XYZ file of C-alpha atoms in Angstrom:
773
model
C 186.810 121.387 96.529
C 185.370 124.236 95.317
C 186.963 126.526 92.248
C 187.041 129.750 93.959
C 189.870 129.174 96.507
C 192.626 131.169 95.327
C 196.210 130.016 96.584
C 198.570 132.829 97.639
C 201.418 132.430 95.539
C 200.606 129.313 93.525
C 197.301 131.142 91.900
C 194.298 129.978 91.212
C 193.379 125.809 91.749
C 192.748 123.362 93.910
C 194.886 123.223 97.002
C 195.305 119.124 97.864
C 196.490 119.377 94.223
C 199.627 122.764 95.665
C 203.318 120.387 96.045
C 204.870 120.960 99.571
C 208.343 122.195 97.134
C 206.529 125.845 96.543
C 205.458 127.723 99.361
C 201.090 127.861 100.016
C 201.320 131.051 102.327
C 203.671 133.394 103.558
C 204.121 133.043 107.334
C 203.204 137.048 108.320
C 204.825 136.605 111.977
C 206.940 134.506 113.890
C 205.633 130.807 115.024
C 204.362 132.427 119.021
C 205.140 128.698 120.779
C 204.485 130.530 124.660
C 203.720 127.591 126.639
C 201.283 129.167 129.662
C 198.038 127.346 130.705
C 196.390 127.795 133.951
C 196.750 125.243 136.434
C 195.266 124.328 139.931
C 194.699 129.083 140.392
C 197.966 130.193 138.996
C 199.041 130.703 134.922
C 201.758 128.762 135.083
C 204.854 127.475 132.562
C 204.079 124.770 130.904
C 206.365 121.577 129.295
C 206.513 117.972 127.855
C 207.368 115.554 128.857
C 210.255 113.626 127.923
C 208.598 109.880 127.371
C 210.230 109.436 123.882
C 213.697 106.488 125.294
C 216.635 108.310 124.804
C 219.044 106.022 124.097
C 222.815 106.910 124.264
C 225.902 105.305 125.078
C 225.075 105.156 128.631
C 221.365 103.818 127.749
C 222.582 101.707 125.655
C 225.383 100.148 127.697
C 223.658 99.621 129.997
C 221.337 97.681 128.505
C 223.690 95.475 127.353
C 224.869 94.754 130.731
C 221.702 94.360 132.853
C 220.929 90.815 134.009
C 218.276 88.881 134.264
C 217.538 89.430 137.561
C 217.267 93.194 137.117
C 214.478 92.739 134.392
C 213.229 89.974 136.852
C 212.835 92.833 139.382
C 211.679 95.502 136.561
C 208.497 93.127 135.995
C 207.594 92.265 139.365
C 208.088 96.305 140.646
C 205.720 97.138 138.047
C 202.645 94.769 138.913
C 203.551 95.365 142.204
C 203.008 99.101 142.127
C 199.580 98.334 139.943
C 198.444 96.152 142.832
C 199.740 99.213 145.194
C 196.959 101.349 143.364
C 194.494 99.678 143.135
C 194.647 98.252 147.143
C 194.739 102.425 148.262
C 192.569 103.287 146.266
C 190.295 101.111 147.249
C 190.914 102.118 150.617
C 190.252 105.349 150.363
C 187.359 105.284 148.684
C 185.493 103.903 150.817
C 186.805 105.960 153.193
C 185.254 108.555 150.719
C 181.787 106.565 151.602
C 181.676 105.736 154.699
C 182.522 109.464 155.924
C 179.862 111.067 153.113
C 176.907 108.427 154.787
C 177.558 109.312 158.706
C 178.293 112.606 158.061
C 175.365 113.370 155.771
C 172.986 110.267 157.257
C 173.427 112.174 161.366
C 173.125 115.760 159.471
C 170.290 114.510 157.675
C 168.735 111.894 161.067
C 168.764 115.594 162.567
C 166.629 117.790 160.110
C 164.282 114.741 160.445
C 164.068 114.762 164.382
C 162.824 118.923 163.762
C 161.040 118.224 161.230
C 159.051 115.394 163.362
C 158.295 118.059 165.544
C 157.276 120.478 162.415
C 159.967 123.037 163.785
C 160.412 123.534 159.843
C 162.432 127.348 160.451
C 165.065 125.385 163.029
C 165.188 122.571 160.540
C 166.627 124.820 157.930
C 168.567 126.370 159.879
C 170.796 123.080 160.813
C 171.016 122.074 157.257
C 172.294 125.074 156.037
C 174.209 125.611 158.859
C 175.881 122.196 158.118
C 176.484 122.764 154.728
C 177.884 126.139 154.839
C 179.962 124.646 156.741
C 181.446 121.132 155.273
C 181.848 123.839 152.572
C 184.082 125.664 153.835
C 186.143 123.836 155.056
C 186.365 121.949 151.390
C 186.590 125.382 150.125
C 188.957 127.705 152.263
C 191.579 123.638 151.940
C 191.354 123.994 147.856
C 192.155 128.338 147.955
C 194.947 128.375 151.003
C 196.235 124.967 151.101
C 196.123 123.259 146.411
C 194.304 124.820 144.486
C 195.339 121.797 142.136
C 192.710 119.671 144.322
C 190.043 121.590 142.972
C 187.396 120.143 140.104
C 186.887 116.598 138.682
C 190.800 116.299 137.410
C 190.434 114.465 134.948
C 190.848 117.546 131.676
C 194.510 118.306 133.501
C 195.555 113.540 134.069
C 194.237 113.631 130.187
C 196.564 116.476 129.673
C 199.453 114.624 130.800
C 198.676 110.810 129.817
C 199.176 113.489 125.998
C 202.859 114.596 126.985
C 202.276 117.512 128.947
C 203.464 118.102 132.999
C 201.077 119.596 134.727
C 202.842 121.127 137.746
C 201.661 120.310 141.512
C 198.741 117.944 139.869
C 199.841 115.065 142.148
C 201.303 116.375 144.353
C 200.801 114.421 148.582
C 199.145 117.714 149.280
C 196.844 117.715 146.471
C 196.037 114.228 147.332
C 195.104 114.989 151.003
C 192.798 118.331 150.253
C 191.198 116.196 147.390
C 189.693 113.593 149.776
C 189.138 115.860 153.028
C 187.526 118.332 150.240
C 185.757 115.247 148.111
C 184.086 113.858 151.707
C 183.152 117.502 152.784
C 181.575 119.270 148.998
C 179.995 115.368 148.808
C 177.622 115.183 152.087
C 177.147 119.093 151.995
C 174.127 118.160 149.806
C 176.131 120.121 146.786
C 175.543 119.087 143.276
C 178.797 117.571 141.723
C 179.950 113.827 142.719
C 182.611 111.972 144.151
C 183.906 109.852 141.145
C 186.153 113.553 138.973
C 187.806 113.508 142.574
C 188.695 109.790 142.769
C 190.323 109.499 139.560
C 192.124 112.817 140.319
C 192.883 110.523 144.105
C 194.026 107.749 142.044
C 196.631 109.578 140.004
C 197.659 111.054 142.690
C 199.028 107.532 144.588
C 200.062 105.443 141.073
C 202.423 108.654 141.391
C 203.320 109.261 144.492
C 204.273 105.319 144.727
C 205.602 105.402 141.358
C 209.230 108.276 142.394
C 208.965 107.206 145.796
C 206.935 110.067 147.587
C 206.708 113.664 147.638
C 208.813 115.805 145.576
C 210.931 117.425 148.672
C 210.949 113.143 150.732
C 211.836 110.536 147.785
C 211.939 106.867 148.734
C 215.512 106.165 148.150
C 215.419 102.372 147.141
C 217.118 100.913 144.324
C 214.545 99.345 143.043
C 212.268 102.439 142.425
C 215.329 103.778 139.857
C 213.859 102.077 137.423
C 210.944 104.271 137.912
C 212.620 107.580 137.388
C 210.758 108.243 133.288
C 207.984 110.234 132.659
C 206.642 106.712 129.592
C 206.840 104.389 133.619
C 205.634 107.288 135.117
C 202.518 108.069 132.412
C 201.706 103.628 132.510
C 200.979 103.941 136.712
C 199.061 106.892 136.450
C 197.399 105.028 133.306
C 196.884 102.462 135.802
C 195.726 104.585 138.743
C 193.374 106.624 136.419
C 190.614 103.029 135.580
C 190.538 102.502 139.145
C 189.795 105.048 140.544
C 186.119 105.160 138.201
C 186.719 102.021 139.475
C 186.337 102.743 142.850
C 183.296 104.849 141.731
C 180.906 103.073 139.943
C 182.238 99.334 141.206
C 182.726 98.820 137.176
C 186.256 97.401 136.904
C 186.336 96.561 132.913
C 183.951 100.179 132.620
C 187.366 101.565 134.003
C 189.956 99.972 132.670
C 188.145 101.190 129.247
C 187.916 105.151 130.735
C 191.714 105.282 130.479
C 191.792 103.143 127.193
C 188.093 105.931 125.289
C 189.153 108.672 127.651
C 192.049 109.492 128.992
C 194.889 108.027 127.730
C 196.862 109.027 124.760
C 199.012 106.416 124.671
C 198.719 102.336 124.683
C 199.255 98.749 124.609
C 199.010 95.689 125.142
C 200.435 94.752 128.261
C 199.126 97.880 129.695
C 195.850 96.407 129.320
C 196.824 93.502 132.347
C 198.113 95.798 134.101
C 195.371 98.233 134.556
C 193.133 95.309 134.606
C 194.920 94.175 137.709
C 194.104 97.827 138.776
C 191.234 97.311 139.206
C 190.660 94.041 139.645
C 192.662 94.761 143.366
C 190.170 97.774 143.739
C 187.088 94.899 142.941
C 188.413 93.037 145.447
C 189.201 95.788 148.273
C 185.468 97.622 147.642
C 183.585 93.935 148.527
C 185.489 92.994 151.264
C 184.740 96.188 153.242
C 180.414 96.153 151.854
C 180.540 92.173 153.799
C 182.243 94.140 156.077
C 179.807 96.968 155.788
C 176.535 94.694 155.730
C 177.410 93.257 158.934
C 176.577 97.285 160.584
C 180.558 97.731 161.635
C 180.583 100.861 159.626
C 177.720 103.886 161.114
C 175.008 104.479 158.926
C 176.727 103.098 155.697
C 175.002 100.255 155.011
C 175.632 99.099 150.763
C 174.530 102.323 149.388
C 177.466 104.447 148.217
C 179.387 101.169 146.305
C 176.568 101.206 143.408
C 173.646 102.622 142.216
C 170.968 100.627 140.865
C 170.995 96.778 141.597
C 168.466 95.506 138.568
C 169.673 91.688 138.120
C 166.325 90.562 139.955
C 164.294 92.562 137.059
C 163.780 91.259 133.924
C 162.261 93.966 131.167
C 160.962 93.234 127.891
C 160.752 95.725 124.966
C 159.892 95.466 121.335
C 160.484 96.797 118.186
C 157.827 99.305 118.784
C 160.503 101.099 121.655
C 162.807 102.120 119.330
C 161.231 105.145 118.962
C 161.007 106.173 122.521
C 165.157 104.980 122.153
C 165.643 106.754 120.105
C 164.553 110.057 120.981
C 165.284 109.603 124.480
C 169.125 109.291 122.360
C 168.470 112.826 120.552
C 167.123 114.627 123.652
C 170.022 113.128 125.136
C 172.583 114.431 123.034
C 170.822 118.083 122.249
C 170.850 118.728 126.114
C 174.591 117.272 126.358
C 175.572 120.268 123.899
C 173.714 122.360 125.489
C 174.953 121.903 129.173
C 178.178 121.911 127.403
C 177.727 125.460 124.979
C 176.474 126.949 128.987
C 178.635 125.764 131.588
C 181.991 126.910 129.035
C 179.478 130.592 129.188
C 180.006 129.851 134.034
C 183.469 128.765 133.320
C 184.268 131.625 131.848
C 182.371 134.389 134.098
C 183.642 132.302 137.600
C 187.545 132.752 136.525
C 186.905 136.805 136.835
C 184.475 135.943 139.677
C 188.475 133.108 141.242
C 190.791 136.701 139.624
C 189.791 138.883 142.307
C 191.550 136.835 145.026
C 191.033 134.847 146.515
C 187.904 134.822 149.494
C 186.038 135.716 146.284
C 186.366 132.405 146.060
C 185.681 130.640 149.537
C 182.389 133.339 148.558
C 181.562 132.189 146.168
C 181.771 128.754 147.444
C 179.417 129.364 149.638
C 176.870 131.674 148.191
C 176.229 128.033 146.240
C 176.447 126.311 148.652
C 173.113 128.887 150.795
C 171.207 128.433 146.688
C 171.601 124.639 146.771
C 170.931 123.796 150.690
C 167.848 126.600 150.543
C 166.682 124.920 147.647
C 167.509 120.830 148.193
C 165.229 121.595 151.758
C 162.688 124.933 150.245
C 160.828 123.377 147.238
C 159.774 120.370 148.262
C 156.759 122.981 150.294
C 155.494 122.835 147.010
C 155.678 119.461 145.595
C 151.798 117.928 146.790
C 151.537 115.159 149.524
C 150.957 111.744 148.160
C 148.940 108.659 150.059
C 150.526 105.775 150.846
C 150.424 102.422 148.382
C 149.726 99.963 151.457
C 150.546 97.574 148.894
C 154.369 98.616 148.576
C 156.291 96.483 150.841
C 159.137 99.294 151.998
C 158.182 101.484 154.766
C 155.980 104.412 154.083
C 156.086 107.381 154.967
C 159.879 107.678 156.980
C 161.744 111.261 157.950
C 164.840 108.771 158.265
C 168.555 109.886 155.870
C 167.555 107.387 152.813
C 163.951 105.383 151.456
C 161.946 106.162 148.532
C 159.391 107.508 149.971
C 159.614 110.011 152.803
C 157.156 112.193 155.248
C 158.427 115.417 154.988
C 155.923 118.151 156.229
C 152.993 115.654 155.386
C 150.586 114.397 157.034
C 150.693 110.424 158.646
C 150.340 108.434 155.207
C 151.677 109.911 153.256
C 154.731 111.423 151.684
C 156.403 114.064 149.140
C 158.300 112.838 146.333
C 160.528 115.895 145.991
C 160.922 115.452 149.289
C 162.834 112.023 148.614
C 164.714 112.800 145.791
C 165.302 116.058 146.932
C 166.066 115.909 151.134
C 169.269 113.124 150.573
C 172.218 112.565 149.469
C 172.926 112.141 145.537
C 174.104 108.729 145.236
C 169.958 107.810 146.923
C 168.964 110.414 145.108
C 170.124 108.601 142.214
C 168.589 105.636 143.236
C 164.828 106.271 144.422
C 164.891 107.835 141.285
C 166.386 104.472 139.179
C 163.442 102.878 141.054
C 161.636 100.386 138.826
C 158.307 98.786 139.960
C 156.951 102.091 141.054
C 155.331 103.988 138.286
C 153.087 106.589 140.087
C 155.325 107.424 142.840
C 156.784 110.438 141.411
C 154.809 112.703 139.350
C 154.995 114.239 136.603
C 155.632 118.286 138.216
C 157.717 117.057 141.062
C 160.116 116.208 138.117
C 159.656 118.425 136.155
C 161.425 120.806 139.436
C 164.397 118.415 139.874
C 165.467 118.541 135.902
C 165.819 122.357 136.193
C 167.113 122.958 139.317
C 169.784 119.789 138.599
C 170.043 121.904 135.452
C 170.734 125.398 137.121
C 173.122 123.610 140.201
C 174.523 121.070 137.964
C 176.016 124.754 135.979
C 176.880 126.694 138.886
C 177.824 124.551 140.855
C 181.356 123.057 138.894
C 183.870 125.693 138.958
C 183.889 126.327 142.548
C 186.475 125.821 144.302
C 185.534 122.288 145.698
C 186.576 119.036 143.726
C 184.274 118.284 141.822
C 183.261 115.613 140.154
C 181.180 115.868 136.036
C 179.560 112.584 137.044
C 176.477 112.539 139.394
C 175.390 115.541 138.719
C 174.647 114.330 134.199
C 173.053 110.995 135.996
C 170.795 113.325 138.760
C 169.648 115.375 135.565
C 169.458 112.596 132.508
C 167.842 110.225 134.831
C 165.145 113.400 135.519
C 163.874 113.691 131.248
C 164.566 110.295 131.258
C 161.303 109.084 133.916
C 159.249 112.111 132.603
C 159.307 110.766 129.162
C 158.921 107.090 130.467
C 155.545 108.821 132.527
C 154.890 110.365 129.121
C 154.885 107.567 127.698
C 152.817 105.895 129.773
C 150.485 102.295 128.760
C 152.647 103.040 124.319
C 155.503 101.514 126.396
C 156.218 98.437 128.015
C 159.642 99.940 129.433
C 159.616 100.301 132.679
C 159.878 104.486 134.457
C 163.136 103.359 135.865
C 164.272 101.770 133.180
C 163.959 105.276 131.014
C 165.581 107.053 133.680
C 169.104 105.106 133.638
C 168.229 105.298 129.755
C 168.263 108.903 129.773
C 171.320 109.360 132.424
C 173.795 107.226 130.065
C 172.446 109.629 126.890
C 173.332 112.619 128.842
C 176.880 111.462 129.467
C 177.335 110.597 125.916
C 175.478 114.018 124.582
C 178.106 115.466 127.313
C 180.981 113.456 127.660
C 180.908 112.071 124.162
C 182.169 107.767 125.768
C 180.459 105.340 123.915
C 181.975 101.805 125.148
C 183.121 102.395 128.970
C 180.398 104.365 129.543
C 178.789 101.408 128.102
C 180.136 98.897 130.483
C 179.725 100.675 133.105
C 175.961 101.291 133.608
C 176.014 97.834 132.284
C 178.316 97.009 135.442
C 175.877 99.308 137.823
C 172.420 97.838 137.120
C 174.087 94.276 136.840
C 171.898 93.201 133.468
C 173.198 91.621 130.627
C 169.323 92.283 129.267
C 169.605 96.279 128.904
C 172.816 96.044 126.646
C 171.490 96.232 123.176
C 169.258 99.906 124.454
C 171.486 100.692 126.161
C 174.067 101.201 123.514
C 172.062 102.848 120.685
C 171.161 105.220 123.604
C 174.606 105.734 123.525
C 175.664 105.646 120.198
C 172.962 108.604 118.921
C 173.586 110.925 121.995
C 177.454 110.580 120.857
C 176.477 111.423 117.423
C 174.472 114.522 117.772
C 176.492 116.001 120.416
C 179.456 116.231 118.044
C 177.358 117.871 115.452
C 177.653 120.790 118.157
C 180.414 121.798 119.848
C 183.161 119.124 121.791
C 182.562 117.086 124.574
C 183.587 119.117 128.516
C 186.923 117.587 128.731
C 187.972 119.181 125.546
C 185.687 122.621 126.122
C 188.309 122.122 129.429
C 191.266 121.902 128.112
C 190.725 125.097 125.925
C 189.525 127.261 128.262
C 192.673 126.135 131.134
C 194.505 126.461 127.740
C 196.748 122.989 128.529
C 198.365 122.582 124.682
C 196.383 118.826 123.951
C 197.883 117.581 121.310
C 194.431 116.591 119.002
C 193.866 112.577 117.569
C 192.458 113.994 114.347
C 194.974 117.063 112.437
C 193.503 119.579 110.668
C 192.337 119.501 107.186
C 194.135 122.161 105.727
C 197.136 120.890 107.597
C 197.596 119.308 103.955
C 198.116 122.436 102.568
C 201.825 122.954 105.237
C 205.519 121.110 105.469
C 206.412 121.272 108.331
C 209.645 123.278 106.237
C 207.406 125.740 106.048
C 206.451 125.542 109.401
C 209.985 125.954 110.765
C 210.725 129.129 109.050
C 208.213 130.792 111.112
C 210.270 130.151 114.194
C 213.485 131.764 114.788
C 216.847 130.191 113.674
C 217.457 126.296 115.347
C 220.207 126.446 117.668
C 222.271 124.148 117.686
C 226.042 122.841 119.703
C 229.488 121.189 118.163
C 229.650 117.377 119.513
C 232.577 119.021 121.017
C 232.264 121.803 122.792
C 233.546 124.877 125.822
C 231.637 125.143 128.295
C 230.981 128.675 128.230
C 229.067 128.275 124.586
C 226.899 125.537 126.482
C 226.109 128.351 129.102
C 225.165 130.898 126.615
C 222.180 128.793 125.177
C 221.027 127.389 128.466
C 221.477 131.630 129.628
C 220.170 133.211 126.286
C 217.530 130.402 125.543
C 214.046 128.453 126.850
C 214.955 125.507 124.472
C 215.033 121.286 125.600
C 217.109 120.468 123.224
C 219.634 121.381 120.660
C 220.911 118.692 118.212
C 224.423 118.421 117.931
C 226.168 118.469 114.747
C 229.748 117.278 114.438
C 231.601 118.333 110.910
C 232.625 115.438 108.755
C 236.721 114.880 108.903
C 237.411 112.218 106.758
C 234.497 112.383 104.229
C 232.193 109.681 103.499
C 232.012 107.881 99.560
C 229.302 110.069 97.512
C 229.440 112.819 100.288
C 230.015 116.222 99.872
C 233.965 117.488 101.742
C 232.744 120.136 104.926
C 229.463 118.594 104.650
C 228.096 118.103 108.815
C 227.104 115.252 110.315
C 223.715 115.422 112.961
C 225.196 113.327 115.753
C 221.716 113.473 117.788
C 220.052 115.414 120.108
C 220.222 116.503 123.738
C 218.592 117.610 126.218
C 218.644 120.421 128.982
C 218.941 119.024 131.556
C 221.746 116.807 130.517
C 222.955 119.549 130.016
C 222.990 121.334 132.833
C 224.176 118.083 134.669
C 227.233 118.382 132.999
C 227.545 121.892 133.924
C 226.359 120.954 137.874
C 228.533 117.983 137.790
C 232.401 119.974 136.267
C 232.999 117.902 133.309
C 235.198 119.005 131.469
C 238.267 118.527 129.507
C 241.285 120.708 128.916
C 241.435 119.868 125.481
C 239.697 119.808 122.577
C 238.927 115.553 122.812
C 236.188 113.005 122.399
C 235.935 110.433 125.918
C 236.320 107.437 126.312
C 233.233 105.549 126.780
C 234.897 104.149 131.028
C 235.362 107.703 131.609
C 231.387 108.744 131.099
C 230.028 106.077 133.134
C 232.200 107.007 135.655
C 231.295 110.237 136.713
C 227.179 109.201 135.060
C 225.015 107.123 136.492
C 222.446 105.923 133.937
C 219.940 107.022 136.323
C 220.769 110.448 137.298
C 219.906 111.885 133.795
C 216.355 110.363 134.171
C 215.684 112.937 136.276
C 215.087 116.751 135.465
C 217.304 119.268 136.744
C 216.803 122.560 134.453
C 218.001 125.730 136.616
C 221.465 125.793 137.064
C 222.244 129.219 138.075
C 223.354 128.148 141.397
C 226.830 126.756 139.249
C 228.719 128.992 139.683
C 231.098 128.936 136.283
C 234.909 130.325 136.751
C 236.608 132.318 133.650
C 238.908 129.539 133.376
C 236.686 126.908 133.376
C 234.492 129.000 130.495
C 237.830 128.034 128.386
C 237.307 124.041 128.701
C 235.725 121.847 126.557
C 232.367 119.483 126.918
C 231.849 116.096 124.846
C 228.262 115.572 124.166
C 228.829 112.965 121.658
C 228.446 110.306 124.676
C 224.729 112.021 126.357
C 223.716 112.558 123.118
C 220.741 110.811 122.081
C 222.082 109.373 119.027
C 218.217 108.523 117.493
C 216.220 111.297 117.323
C 212.745 110.958 115.293
C 213.313 113.381 112.284
C 211.637 114.203 108.994
C 212.049 115.893 105.566
C 211.628 119.886 105.239
C 208.277 118.682 102.763
C 206.901 115.973 104.406
C 202.970 117.979 105.852
C 202.550 119.041 108.908
C 199.795 116.336 109.680
C 202.088 113.426 108.623
C 203.778 115.341 110.931
C 201.621 115.262 113.963
C 200.607 112.201 113.482
C 203.141 110.983 113.979
C 204.252 113.245 117.195
C 201.246 112.567 119.093
C 201.130 108.574 118.544
C 204.881 107.932 119.659
C 205.171 110.609 122.368
C 207.673 112.816 120.887
C 208.442 115.923 122.756
C 211.467 117.328 120.163
C 210.474 116.155 116.671
C 213.488 117.534 114.986
C 213.010 118.583 109.759
C 215.585 117.812 108.369
C 216.390 118.379 104.591
C 215.557 116.952 101.559
C 218.777 117.709 99.804
C 222.439 118.201 101.568
C 224.815 120.236 100.193
C 228.472 122.142 100.822
C 227.938 124.108 103.519
C 224.186 123.969 104.641
C 223.595 122.724 107.931
C 222.376 118.973 108.062
C 219.149 119.966 110.459
C 216.890 123.266 108.702
C 214.345 122.874 112.151
C 213.145 121.467 114.851
C 209.726 121.096 116.195
C 207.954 120.751 119.586
C 204.351 120.378 120.944
C 203.200 124.194 120.725
C 204.482 124.696 117.001
C 202.084 121.599 116.205
C 198.169 122.817 117.911
C 196.241 123.787 114.919
C 195.820 127.451 116.787
C 199.186 128.280 117.187
C 199.386 127.494 113.113
C 196.524 129.826 111.776
C 198.273 132.818 114.308
C 201.307 132.896 112.035
C 199.635 132.140 109.124
C 196.049 133.142 108.785
C 195.600 132.934 104.512
C 194.593 128.886 105.624
C 192.204 130.341 108.349
C 190.084 130.251 105.034
C 190.335 126.386 104.247
C 189.655 125.588 107.810
C 186.415 123.500 108.243
C 186.830 122.144 104.476
C 186.911 119.154 104.116
C 189.295 117.164 101.694
C 189.065 114.697 99.170
């Protein structure tokens, strides 16, 4: 480390050598913990989730008396719900695919009919009008009925599984709007995919099944009481997110790895089995529907829409010399991916300003993007030259149907427009066309350049409008374009097919933007159905991610930051080692504590005048233990705000100051009731006589909360907090003395965020980013 680092209050020297007993820095302001974030269309008050097991007397009693039959019920229901999540996700994914292919298909057939008659203006009006109508439906539903359905939903799911309760994110209305909105937006030809929304839809299905329906209409089935907690709901939503990716790409292993690598913060081997089971069910459902649709019972839907690029019949050869173009495509993917993230960040900030003006502005913005997209998709093919059909190719050429690799568009008989082949089709078909193998001369370099530039622009301006939108497909389209261009430029230098270059380009841009490696590798492996591609795909992904990471964070991290969601990163900042949790606690207001047997008046006062969600419960040590000073206080545990509200609502009051018997508590509080969140006690009227009564908090108190010594570094505390999935972390003193409180502070998610710490300790900012030795 540099010698000129000055440590505040500690003279000159190495910051790593600072003893944590001495304050490193003085807080010049109070640690801010205002939990506000943009969820949907409005700034919401954000709460954390209680993933920690609340080990109070009621929980311990229930755990002791739980029979084998009840344990089997719980296990059976976990697997049944995992199966249902996969089943419903597969069915809804099929529905979305059928609807998109049929709506877009009939639209393109009508456009083809006008083109065949050379009625180009009528074709443009029809094409643009249909797209505007579909976009209007998707946008109006999102803006007026379910603002949380807009966007991909993956950043919010990521935040939820990290421990952030994102309000209205998994409701029935959100799911229905997401389904209809995805169909409308994708069928309208907008540069967005259904993959991100499918992840959100899978998570919504999981959440609704776990809690037995919507918040207002729940099934009061006794078996479902086991899932009336944040931990089991988290596991189910993890299964739902994996099922969504599987449904989007027909990639069961890729779906599991996506949930593990990108979405989930907390993981264990038992959860791996259940997510794998969910994705297996999805694949079975999709496979069954593909068999049905192959017999022509699904309208215009054929084999398309579920798998993009099957090259199992193609044998690829590559040599050591091909490592140069493969490395190049990885570097380009990393640079372009980080550029895409940078510009998308700027555009999303601009869109936030436009969207803040009102609902009508959101709808108009969506329609403006749709109009621009339609005009470009229809008008740009007129710029491309007509190419004569190759008689040696078996596929029909030219065609004016809804799909096909050789679209006639405005060309004379026997010629096709390569740019119309890419633009005047559905996004899935465009991917299939540009991925096509053994067609080295199908697309000209000029058409590929137009396609690449157009989709770079559309990829930036489309994401962020008020419709359900996925990032996967726009990035695949951009990446495949420059991949194919590189393949064409290499020419005879390389033996790798241009279609394979397109696949590698798509993979490299996805890794460069989303910073995923293992899951992407498996998804592309399952997409291409060819194990020969594994080594070169791995190299490309590793290079792209490494290059991208040196410039900026992943696109989902950028969106999390923009929304203000308090996501806790896996790795603490190096400067966090130089700050102790005791110093962090000192920068907060004094901790509010309660007595083991507390007056009703004190509880009401605490609930009214604080927003804290948990309070330490202290006991006077009536019989001093050996070696403990007289008058020392005992830390009995931590009681949740929701449980205090429940006490007031049930009026569980005592006329005298005493501890209750175990049977008294069990009579009043069923264990599963305590899992419900209740923090609104405004409608509870407490009389003046009741205010003087007492409440025994001992039976409801979590007697085993996680605690840290006040001299522990913030870096170490952050790792513990995130990995265990905590909501509260108590700070206890190193030395306990007479008259001293056994708890000196309490840390929450907001207190451990780097941005909030630097607001209170700006002196640490100069160490930010320095590598600790």
